[in-house]
C-alpha positions as CSV (number, residue, x, y, z in Angstrom):
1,X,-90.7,-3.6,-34.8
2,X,-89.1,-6.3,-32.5
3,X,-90.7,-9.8,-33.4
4,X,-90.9,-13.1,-30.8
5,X,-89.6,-16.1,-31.0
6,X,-88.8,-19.2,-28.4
7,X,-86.6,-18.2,-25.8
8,X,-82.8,-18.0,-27.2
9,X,-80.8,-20.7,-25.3
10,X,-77.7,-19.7,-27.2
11,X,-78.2,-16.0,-26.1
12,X,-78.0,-17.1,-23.0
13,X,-75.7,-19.7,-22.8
14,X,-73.0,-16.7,-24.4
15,X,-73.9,-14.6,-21.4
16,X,-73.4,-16.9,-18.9
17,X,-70.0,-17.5,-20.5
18,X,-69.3,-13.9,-19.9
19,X,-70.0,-13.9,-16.4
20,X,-72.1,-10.8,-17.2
21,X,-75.6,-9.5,-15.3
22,X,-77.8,-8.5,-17.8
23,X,-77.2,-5.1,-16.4
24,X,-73.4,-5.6,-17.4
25,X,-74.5,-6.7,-21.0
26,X,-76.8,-3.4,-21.4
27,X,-74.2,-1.1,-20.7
28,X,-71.4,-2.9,-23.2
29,X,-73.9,-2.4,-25.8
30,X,-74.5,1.3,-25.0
31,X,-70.7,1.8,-25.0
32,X,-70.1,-0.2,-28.6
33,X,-73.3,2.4,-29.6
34,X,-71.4,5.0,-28.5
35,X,-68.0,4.2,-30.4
36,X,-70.2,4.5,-33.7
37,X,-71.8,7.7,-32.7
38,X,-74.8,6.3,-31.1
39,X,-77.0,7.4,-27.8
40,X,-78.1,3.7,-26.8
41,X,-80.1,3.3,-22.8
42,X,-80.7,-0.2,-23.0
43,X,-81.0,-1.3,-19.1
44,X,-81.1,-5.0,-18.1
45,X,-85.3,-5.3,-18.8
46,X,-84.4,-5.0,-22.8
47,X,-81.3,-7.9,-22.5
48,X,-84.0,-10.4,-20.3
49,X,-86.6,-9.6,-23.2
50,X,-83.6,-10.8,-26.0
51,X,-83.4,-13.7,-23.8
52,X,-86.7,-14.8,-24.1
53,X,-86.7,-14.7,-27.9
54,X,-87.7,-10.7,-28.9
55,X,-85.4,-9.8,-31.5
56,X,-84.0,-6.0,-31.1
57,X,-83.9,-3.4,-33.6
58,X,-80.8,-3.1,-35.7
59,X,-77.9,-2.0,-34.7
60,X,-78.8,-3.8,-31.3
61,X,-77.8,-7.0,-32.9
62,X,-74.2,-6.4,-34.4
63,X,-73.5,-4.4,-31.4
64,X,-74.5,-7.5,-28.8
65,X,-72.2,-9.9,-31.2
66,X,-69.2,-7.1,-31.3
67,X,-70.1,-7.3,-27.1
68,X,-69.6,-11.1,-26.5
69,X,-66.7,-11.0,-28.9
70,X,-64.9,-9.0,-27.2
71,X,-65.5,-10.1,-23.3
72,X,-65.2,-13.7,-24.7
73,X,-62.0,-13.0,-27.4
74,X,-62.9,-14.9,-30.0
75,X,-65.4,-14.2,-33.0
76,X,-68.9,-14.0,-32.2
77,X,-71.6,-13.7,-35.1
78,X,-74.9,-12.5,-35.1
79,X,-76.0,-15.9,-36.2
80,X,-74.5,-17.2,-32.8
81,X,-76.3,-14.6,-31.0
82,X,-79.8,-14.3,-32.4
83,X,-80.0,-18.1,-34.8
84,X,-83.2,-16.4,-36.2
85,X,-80.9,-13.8,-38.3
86,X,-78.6,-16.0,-39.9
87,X,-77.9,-14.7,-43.5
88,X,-78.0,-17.1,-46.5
89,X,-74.7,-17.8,-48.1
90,X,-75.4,-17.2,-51.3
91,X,-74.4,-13.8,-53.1
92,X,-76.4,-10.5,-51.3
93,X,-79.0,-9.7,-53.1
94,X,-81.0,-5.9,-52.7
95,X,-84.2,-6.3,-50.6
96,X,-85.8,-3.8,-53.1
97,X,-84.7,-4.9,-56.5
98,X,-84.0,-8.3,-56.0
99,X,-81.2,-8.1,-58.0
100,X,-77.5,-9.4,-57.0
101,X,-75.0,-6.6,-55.1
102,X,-72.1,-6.6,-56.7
103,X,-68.9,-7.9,-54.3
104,X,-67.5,-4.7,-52.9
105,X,-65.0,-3.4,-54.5
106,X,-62.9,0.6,-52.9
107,X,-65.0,2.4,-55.1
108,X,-68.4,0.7,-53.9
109,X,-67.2,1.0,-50.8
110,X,-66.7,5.1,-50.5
111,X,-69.8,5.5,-52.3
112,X,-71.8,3.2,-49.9
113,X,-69.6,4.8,-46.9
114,X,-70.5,8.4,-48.1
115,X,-74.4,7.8,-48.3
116,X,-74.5,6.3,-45.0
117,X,-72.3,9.1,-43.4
118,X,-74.5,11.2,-45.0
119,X,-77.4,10.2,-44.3
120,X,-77.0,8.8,-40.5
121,X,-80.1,6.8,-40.8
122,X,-80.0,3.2,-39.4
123,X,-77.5,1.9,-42.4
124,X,-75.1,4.3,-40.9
125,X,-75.8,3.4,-37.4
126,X,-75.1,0.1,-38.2
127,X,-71.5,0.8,-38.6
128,X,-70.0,-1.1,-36.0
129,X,-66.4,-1.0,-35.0
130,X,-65.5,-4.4,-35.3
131,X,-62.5,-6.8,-33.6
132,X,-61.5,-9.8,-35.1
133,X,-59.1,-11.8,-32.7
134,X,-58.7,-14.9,-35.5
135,X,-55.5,-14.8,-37.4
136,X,-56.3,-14.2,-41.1
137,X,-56.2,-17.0,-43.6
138,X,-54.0,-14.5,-45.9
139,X,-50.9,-13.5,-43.4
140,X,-49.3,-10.9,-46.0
141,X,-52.2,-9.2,-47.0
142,X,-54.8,-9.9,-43.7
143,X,-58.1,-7.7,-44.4
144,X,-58.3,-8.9,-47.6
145,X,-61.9,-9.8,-47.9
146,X,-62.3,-8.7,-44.4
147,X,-66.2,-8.7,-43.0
148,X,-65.8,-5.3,-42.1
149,X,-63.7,-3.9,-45.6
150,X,-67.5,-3.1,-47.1
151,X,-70.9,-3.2,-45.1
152,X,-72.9,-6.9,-46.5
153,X,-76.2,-4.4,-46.0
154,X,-77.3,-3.2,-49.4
155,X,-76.9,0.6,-49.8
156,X,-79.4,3.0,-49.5
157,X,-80.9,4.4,-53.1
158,X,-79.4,7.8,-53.2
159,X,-81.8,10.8,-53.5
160,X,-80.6,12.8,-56.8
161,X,-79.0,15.3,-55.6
162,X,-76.7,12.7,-53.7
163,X,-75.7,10.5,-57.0
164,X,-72.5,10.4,-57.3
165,X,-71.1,11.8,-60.6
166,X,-71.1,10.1,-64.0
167,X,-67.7,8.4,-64.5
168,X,-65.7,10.3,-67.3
169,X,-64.9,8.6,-70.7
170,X,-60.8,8.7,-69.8
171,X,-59.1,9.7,-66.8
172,X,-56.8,12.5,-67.3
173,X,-53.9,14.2,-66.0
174,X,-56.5,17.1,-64.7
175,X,-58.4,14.5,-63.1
176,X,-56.1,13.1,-61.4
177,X,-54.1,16.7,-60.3
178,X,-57.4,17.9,-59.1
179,X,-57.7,14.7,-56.4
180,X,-54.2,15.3,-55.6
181,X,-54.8,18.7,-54.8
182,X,-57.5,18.3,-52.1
183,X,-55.1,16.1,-49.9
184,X,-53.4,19.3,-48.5
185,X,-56.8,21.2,-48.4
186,X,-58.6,18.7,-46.4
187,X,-55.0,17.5,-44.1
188,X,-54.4,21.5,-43.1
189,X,-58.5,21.8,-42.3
190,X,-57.9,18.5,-39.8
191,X,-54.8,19.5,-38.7
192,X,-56.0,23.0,-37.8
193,X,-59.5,22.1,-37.0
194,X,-60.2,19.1,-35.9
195,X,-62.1,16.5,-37.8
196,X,-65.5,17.8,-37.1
197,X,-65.1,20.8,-39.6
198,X,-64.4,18.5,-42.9
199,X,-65.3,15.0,-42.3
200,X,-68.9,14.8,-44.1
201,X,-67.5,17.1,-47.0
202,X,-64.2,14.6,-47.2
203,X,-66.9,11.8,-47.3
204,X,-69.0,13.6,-49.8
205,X,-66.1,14.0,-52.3
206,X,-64.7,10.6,-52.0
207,X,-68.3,9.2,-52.7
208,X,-69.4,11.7,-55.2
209,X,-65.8,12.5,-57.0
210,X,-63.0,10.4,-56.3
211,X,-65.2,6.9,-56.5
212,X,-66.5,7.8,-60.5
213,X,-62.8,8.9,-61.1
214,X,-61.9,4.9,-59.4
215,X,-64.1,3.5,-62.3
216,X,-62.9,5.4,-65.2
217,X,-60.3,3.8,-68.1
218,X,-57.1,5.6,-68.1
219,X,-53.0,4.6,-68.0
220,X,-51.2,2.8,-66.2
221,X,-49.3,5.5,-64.3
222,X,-52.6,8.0,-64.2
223,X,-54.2,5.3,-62.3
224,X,-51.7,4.5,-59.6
225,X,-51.5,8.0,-59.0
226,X,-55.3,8.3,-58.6
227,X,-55.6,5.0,-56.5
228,X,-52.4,6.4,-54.0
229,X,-54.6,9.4,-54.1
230,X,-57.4,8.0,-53.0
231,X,-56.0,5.7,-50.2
232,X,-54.6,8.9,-48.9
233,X,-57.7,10.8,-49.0
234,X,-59.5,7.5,-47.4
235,X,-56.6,7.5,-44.5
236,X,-57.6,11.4,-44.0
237,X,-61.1,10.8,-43.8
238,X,-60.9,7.6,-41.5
239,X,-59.0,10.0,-39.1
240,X,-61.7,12.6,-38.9
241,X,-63.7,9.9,-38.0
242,X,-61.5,8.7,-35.0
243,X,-60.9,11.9,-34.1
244,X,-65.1,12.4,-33.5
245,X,-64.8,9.0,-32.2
246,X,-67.0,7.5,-34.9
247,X,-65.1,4.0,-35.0
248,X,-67.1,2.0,-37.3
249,X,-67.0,4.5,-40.5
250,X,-63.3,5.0,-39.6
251,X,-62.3,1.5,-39.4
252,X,-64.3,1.1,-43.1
253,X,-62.3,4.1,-44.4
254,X,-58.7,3.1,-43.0
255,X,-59.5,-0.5,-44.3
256,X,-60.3,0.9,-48.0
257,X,-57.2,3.1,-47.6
258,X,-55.4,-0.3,-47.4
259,X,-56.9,-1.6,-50.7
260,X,-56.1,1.6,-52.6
261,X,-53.0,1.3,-51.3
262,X,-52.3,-2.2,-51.9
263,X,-54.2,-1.5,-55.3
264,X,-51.6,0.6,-56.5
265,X,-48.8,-1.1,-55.2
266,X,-47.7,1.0,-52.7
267,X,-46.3,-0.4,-49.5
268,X,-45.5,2.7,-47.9
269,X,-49.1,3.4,-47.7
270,X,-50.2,0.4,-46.6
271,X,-48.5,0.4,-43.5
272,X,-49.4,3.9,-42.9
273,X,-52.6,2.4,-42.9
274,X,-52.1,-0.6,-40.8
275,X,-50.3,1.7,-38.3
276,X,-53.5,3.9,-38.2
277,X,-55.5,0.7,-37.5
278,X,-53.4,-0.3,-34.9
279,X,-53.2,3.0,-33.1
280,X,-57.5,2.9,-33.3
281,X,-57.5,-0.8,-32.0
282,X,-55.0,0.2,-29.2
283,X,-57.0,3.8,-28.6
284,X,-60.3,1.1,-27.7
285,X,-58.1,-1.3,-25.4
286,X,-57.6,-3.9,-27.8
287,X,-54.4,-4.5,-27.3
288,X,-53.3,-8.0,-29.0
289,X,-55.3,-6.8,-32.3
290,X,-53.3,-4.1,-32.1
291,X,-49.9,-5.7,-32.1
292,X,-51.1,-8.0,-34.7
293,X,-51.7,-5.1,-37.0
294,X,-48.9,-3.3,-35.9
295,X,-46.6,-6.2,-36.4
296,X,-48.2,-6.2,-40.2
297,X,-47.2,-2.7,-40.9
298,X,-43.4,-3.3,-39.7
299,X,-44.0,-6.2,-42.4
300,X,-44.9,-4.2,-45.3
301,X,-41.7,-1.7,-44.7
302,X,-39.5,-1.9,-47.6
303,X,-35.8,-0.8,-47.9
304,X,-37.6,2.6,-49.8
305,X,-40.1,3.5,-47.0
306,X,-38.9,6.9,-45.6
307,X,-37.2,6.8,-42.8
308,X,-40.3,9.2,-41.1
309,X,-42.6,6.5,-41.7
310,X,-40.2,3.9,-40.8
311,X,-39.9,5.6,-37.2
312,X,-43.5,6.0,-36.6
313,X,-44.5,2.6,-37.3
314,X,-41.6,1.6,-35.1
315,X,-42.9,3.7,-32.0
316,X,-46.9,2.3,-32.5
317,X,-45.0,-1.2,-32.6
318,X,-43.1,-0.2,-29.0
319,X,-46.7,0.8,-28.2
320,X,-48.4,-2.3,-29.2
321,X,-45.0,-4.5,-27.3
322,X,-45.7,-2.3,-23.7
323,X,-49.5,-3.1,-23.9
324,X,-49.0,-6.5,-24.0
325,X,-46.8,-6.5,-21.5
326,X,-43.1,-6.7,-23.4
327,X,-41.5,-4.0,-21.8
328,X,-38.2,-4.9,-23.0
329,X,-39.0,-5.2,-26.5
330,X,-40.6,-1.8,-26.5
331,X,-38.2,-0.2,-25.1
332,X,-35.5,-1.4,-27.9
333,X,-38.4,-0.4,-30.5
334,X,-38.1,3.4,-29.3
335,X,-34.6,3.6,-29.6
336,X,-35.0,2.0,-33.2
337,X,-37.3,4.5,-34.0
338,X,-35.7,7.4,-32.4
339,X,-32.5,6.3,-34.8
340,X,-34.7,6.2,-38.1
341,X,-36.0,10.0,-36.8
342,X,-32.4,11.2,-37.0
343,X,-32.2,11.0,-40.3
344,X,-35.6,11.4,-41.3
345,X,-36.8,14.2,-44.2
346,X,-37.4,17.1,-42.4
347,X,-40.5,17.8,-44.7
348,X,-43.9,17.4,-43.5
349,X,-46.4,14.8,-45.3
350,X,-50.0,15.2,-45.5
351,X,-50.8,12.3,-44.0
352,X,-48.8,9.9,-41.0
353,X,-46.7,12.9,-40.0
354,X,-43.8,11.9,-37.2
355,X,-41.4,14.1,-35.2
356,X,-40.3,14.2,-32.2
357,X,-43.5,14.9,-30.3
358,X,-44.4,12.4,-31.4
359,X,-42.3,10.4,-30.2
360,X,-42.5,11.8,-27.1
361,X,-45.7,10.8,-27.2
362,X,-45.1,7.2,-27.8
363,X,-42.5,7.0,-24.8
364,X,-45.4,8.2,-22.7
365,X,-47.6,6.1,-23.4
366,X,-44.9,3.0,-23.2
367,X,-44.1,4.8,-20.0
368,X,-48.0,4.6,-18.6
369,X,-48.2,0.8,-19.6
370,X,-45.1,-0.2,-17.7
371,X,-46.3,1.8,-14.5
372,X,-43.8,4.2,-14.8
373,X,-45.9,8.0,-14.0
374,X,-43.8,10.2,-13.4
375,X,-41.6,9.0,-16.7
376,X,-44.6,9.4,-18.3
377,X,-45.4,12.8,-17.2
378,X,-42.2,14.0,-18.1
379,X,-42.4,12.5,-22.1
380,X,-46.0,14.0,-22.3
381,X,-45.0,17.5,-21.4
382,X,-41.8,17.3,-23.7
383,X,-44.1,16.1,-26.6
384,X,-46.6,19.2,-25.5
385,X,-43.4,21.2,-25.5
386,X,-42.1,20.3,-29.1
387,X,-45.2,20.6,-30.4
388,X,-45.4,22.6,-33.5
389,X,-48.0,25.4,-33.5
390,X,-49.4,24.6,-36.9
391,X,-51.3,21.2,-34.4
392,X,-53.3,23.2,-32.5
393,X,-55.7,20.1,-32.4
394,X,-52.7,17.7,-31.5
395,X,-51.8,20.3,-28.3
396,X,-55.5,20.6,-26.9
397,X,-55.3,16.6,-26.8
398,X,-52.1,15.8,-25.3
399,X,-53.1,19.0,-23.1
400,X,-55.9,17.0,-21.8
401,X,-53.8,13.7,-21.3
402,X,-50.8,15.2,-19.4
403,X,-53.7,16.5,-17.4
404,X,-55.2,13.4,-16.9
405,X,-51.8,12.2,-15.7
406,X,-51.2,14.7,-12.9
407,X,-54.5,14.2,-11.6
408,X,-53.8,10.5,-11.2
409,X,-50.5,11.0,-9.5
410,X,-52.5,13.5,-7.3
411,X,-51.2,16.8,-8.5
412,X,-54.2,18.4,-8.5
413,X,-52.5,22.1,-9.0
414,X,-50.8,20.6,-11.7
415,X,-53.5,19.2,-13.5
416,X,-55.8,22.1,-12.9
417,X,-53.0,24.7,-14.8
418,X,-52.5,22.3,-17.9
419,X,-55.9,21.7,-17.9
420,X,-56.9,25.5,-18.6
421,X,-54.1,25.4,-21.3
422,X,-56.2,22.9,-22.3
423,X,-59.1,25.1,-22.2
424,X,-57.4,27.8,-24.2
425,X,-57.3,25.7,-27.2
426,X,-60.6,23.8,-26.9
427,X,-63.1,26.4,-28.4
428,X,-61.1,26.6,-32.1
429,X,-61.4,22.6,-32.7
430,X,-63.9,20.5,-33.4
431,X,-63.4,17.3,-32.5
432,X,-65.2,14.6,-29.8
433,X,-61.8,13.3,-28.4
434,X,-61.5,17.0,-27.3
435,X,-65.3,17.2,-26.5
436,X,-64.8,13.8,-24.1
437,X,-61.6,15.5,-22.9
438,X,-63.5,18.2,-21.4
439,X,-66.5,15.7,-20.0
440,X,-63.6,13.7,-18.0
441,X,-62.1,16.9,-16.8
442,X,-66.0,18.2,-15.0
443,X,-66.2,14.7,-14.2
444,X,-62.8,14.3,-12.6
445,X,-62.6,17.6,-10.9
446,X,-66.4,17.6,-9.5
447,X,-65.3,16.1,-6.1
448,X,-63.1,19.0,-5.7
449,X,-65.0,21.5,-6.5
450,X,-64.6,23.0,-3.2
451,X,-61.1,23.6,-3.7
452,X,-60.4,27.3,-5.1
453,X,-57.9,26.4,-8.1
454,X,-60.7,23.3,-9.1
455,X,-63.5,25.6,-8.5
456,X,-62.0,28.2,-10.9
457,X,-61.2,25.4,-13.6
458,X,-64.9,24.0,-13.2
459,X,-66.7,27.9,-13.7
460,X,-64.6,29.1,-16.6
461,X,-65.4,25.3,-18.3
462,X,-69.1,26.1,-17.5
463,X,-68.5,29.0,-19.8
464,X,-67.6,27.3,-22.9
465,X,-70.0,26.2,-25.3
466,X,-69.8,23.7,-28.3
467,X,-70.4,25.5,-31.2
């Protein structure tokens, strides 16, 4: 139910800060909704009721806060935009109990994470993706105690078939084998597929089996094992949820990732981690976050990091530097980074894989920020053309983007032949960056439908049907 109150000055004080219409305001809402998985149709009559003083419905009121933050660039609460919902500052407490919540800790976290993935009720809608442009108090170690590390919602009671399972007296060396042996199960199953296939099954098991195992007495070196376990299963799972574009439960799962990681002492983890954060804030156009984080991973690199990882943070760094408009600094990044590839293991990982696709990839997208097209047309097609065929997912995205880029540049023949490459690979993943890919593609090509290549392209997409 919405509720009234007086009309909310601050509301609207934030919005004439923005320079926004109310129509403006709507459709940054419905866009954040969309970046957590949501269909949102607010219109400019629902933001002139929130002015007057009617509340909206959760999520509507992290998502208008997450709006002014970002148009404004600097933190904007709740409590700034509706006064009315400011939460006390004791300790949470659950609404039905009345008993205190325990402060988050990974383990809370992927079981909370898991019931709301789960359960895709309004909990789980209210899993925001979240940009914090102040510096944080802690510059080594910056999401500690992060907002957005653990939802401040109590979690939803779990129906009994959901509980997660009873923590076992010790943790063993089966234990902990078994957890390392679903990395490679659940990395080939997104690498092959897409993260549509897995994601609610990787969520179930890191709520259900690996957050027990999190809780459970064991030794020393059982445990680290476990916990570099689990921040790699979290990294695989926050993925799958970038890859459906469901940025709020993947920023939560990379951000646990990091505390596993930092958890067990690993610091090649955790800048796999804050590379994969910066990659997602620089994805969604946040482009000085994602410096900031990328700048934190190139911290955390120690003289042991593998020279794979060492390149790949390097080239997201080069990213971040062209974004924000350091074109020469970039530039020096990808040489650095193409020097640690040269003598990187040959040897796959499960998780932050780097060759020289991608690579390729990276000088693209440097390429594209510093105006350069037809330099960037020319990296995308060589990272399409190293490729390995074991990424058919990888291929059906970068597909779509050097597509993308010959349209621009007016190549419409070009675009419409790399787009049904594109096409050949769609139907065997599932995954919404692939599923947005083909939206832009019928959205792009409808004004030249009359053309006969376009009008081919546009009939055999009409064929194709999600599964």
């Amino acid at each position: 139910m919405t509720s009234r109150r007086p009309p909310n000055g601050l509301f609207r004080d934030l919005l004439a800060e923005t320079g926004w219409t109310g129509e403006e305001l709507a459709r940054a809402v419905n866009r954040l909704g969309a970046e957590s998985g949501l269909t949102l149709r607010y219109q400019r009559a629902s933001v002139s009721q929130w002015a007057a003083g009617i509340r909206p419905r959760p999520p509507a009121p992290e998502l208008l806060a997450e709006a002014f933050s970002r148009r404004l660039g600097r933190r904007i609460t709740v409590a700034d935009v509706l006064p009315e919902a400011t939460a006390p500052a004791a300790d949470p407490v659950d609404t039905e109990t009345g008993t205190p919540v325990e402060e988050p800790t990974p383990a809370r976290q992927l079981v909370d994470l898991g019931r709301r993935v789960a359960q895709r009720d309004r909990a789980a809608a209210a899993l925001v993706y979240e940009h914090d442009p102040r510096p944080s108090p802690d510059a080594r170690h910056p999401h500690h105690r992060h907002p957005a590390a653990a939802p401040s919602l109590p979690a939803p009671r779990p129906s009994p078939q959901a509980a997660p399972q009873a923590a076992p007296q010790r943790l063993t060396p089966a234990a902990t084998a078994a957890v390392a042996a679903m990395i490679d199960v659940f990395s080939t199953a997104d690498r092959t597929h897409g993260g549509g296939f897995a994601r609610a099954a990787l969520a179930a098991y890191l709520s259900q089996s690996v957050a027990p195992l999190l809780r459970a007495p064991g030794p020393s070196p059982l445990r680290r094992q476990l916990l570099r376990s689990g921040a790699t299963l979290s990294y695989l799972c926050a993925f799958m949820h970038f890859d459906d574009e469901l940025h709020g439960p993947a920023q939560r799962y990379y951000r646990t990732s990091l505390e596993l990681a930092e958890a067990a002492g690993d610091p090649t983890a955790q800048a796999l981690a804050l590379r994969a954060l910066s990659i997602q804030a620089h994805t969604l156009k946040h482009h000085r976050r994602a410096l900031d984080l990328a700048e934190e991973a190139h911290r955390r690199v120690t003289a042991r990091t593998p020279a794979q990882v060492r390149a790949g943070i390097l080239g997201q760094l080069a990213v971040a530097e062209a974004a924000t408009g350091r074109g020469p600094a970039s530039t020096r990044r990808l040489d650095e980074a193409a020097r640690e590839l040269e003598n990187a293991d040959r040897n796959e990982p499960a998780v932050g894989a780097y060759h020289s696709a991608s690579l390729a990839h990276q000088h693209a997208t440097v390429a594209a920020h510093l105006g350069d097209g037809a330099r960037a047309v020319s990296a995308l097609q060589a990272s399409l053309d190293r490729r390995p065929g074991t990424e058919p997912r990888s291929r059906v995205i970068t597909c779509a983007a050097l597509a993308e880029l010959h349209f621009a540049r007016g190549h419409l023949e070009a675009a419409c032949a790399t787009w049904h490459t594109f096409l050949d690979g769609y139907p065997a993943v599932s995954s919404a960056r692939a599923d947005t890919a083909l939206t832009t593609m019928r959205s792009l090509t409808r004004v030249h439908r009359r053309q006969p290549t376009a009008q081919a392209l546009i009939q055999r997409a009409a064929l194709l049907q999600r599964r």
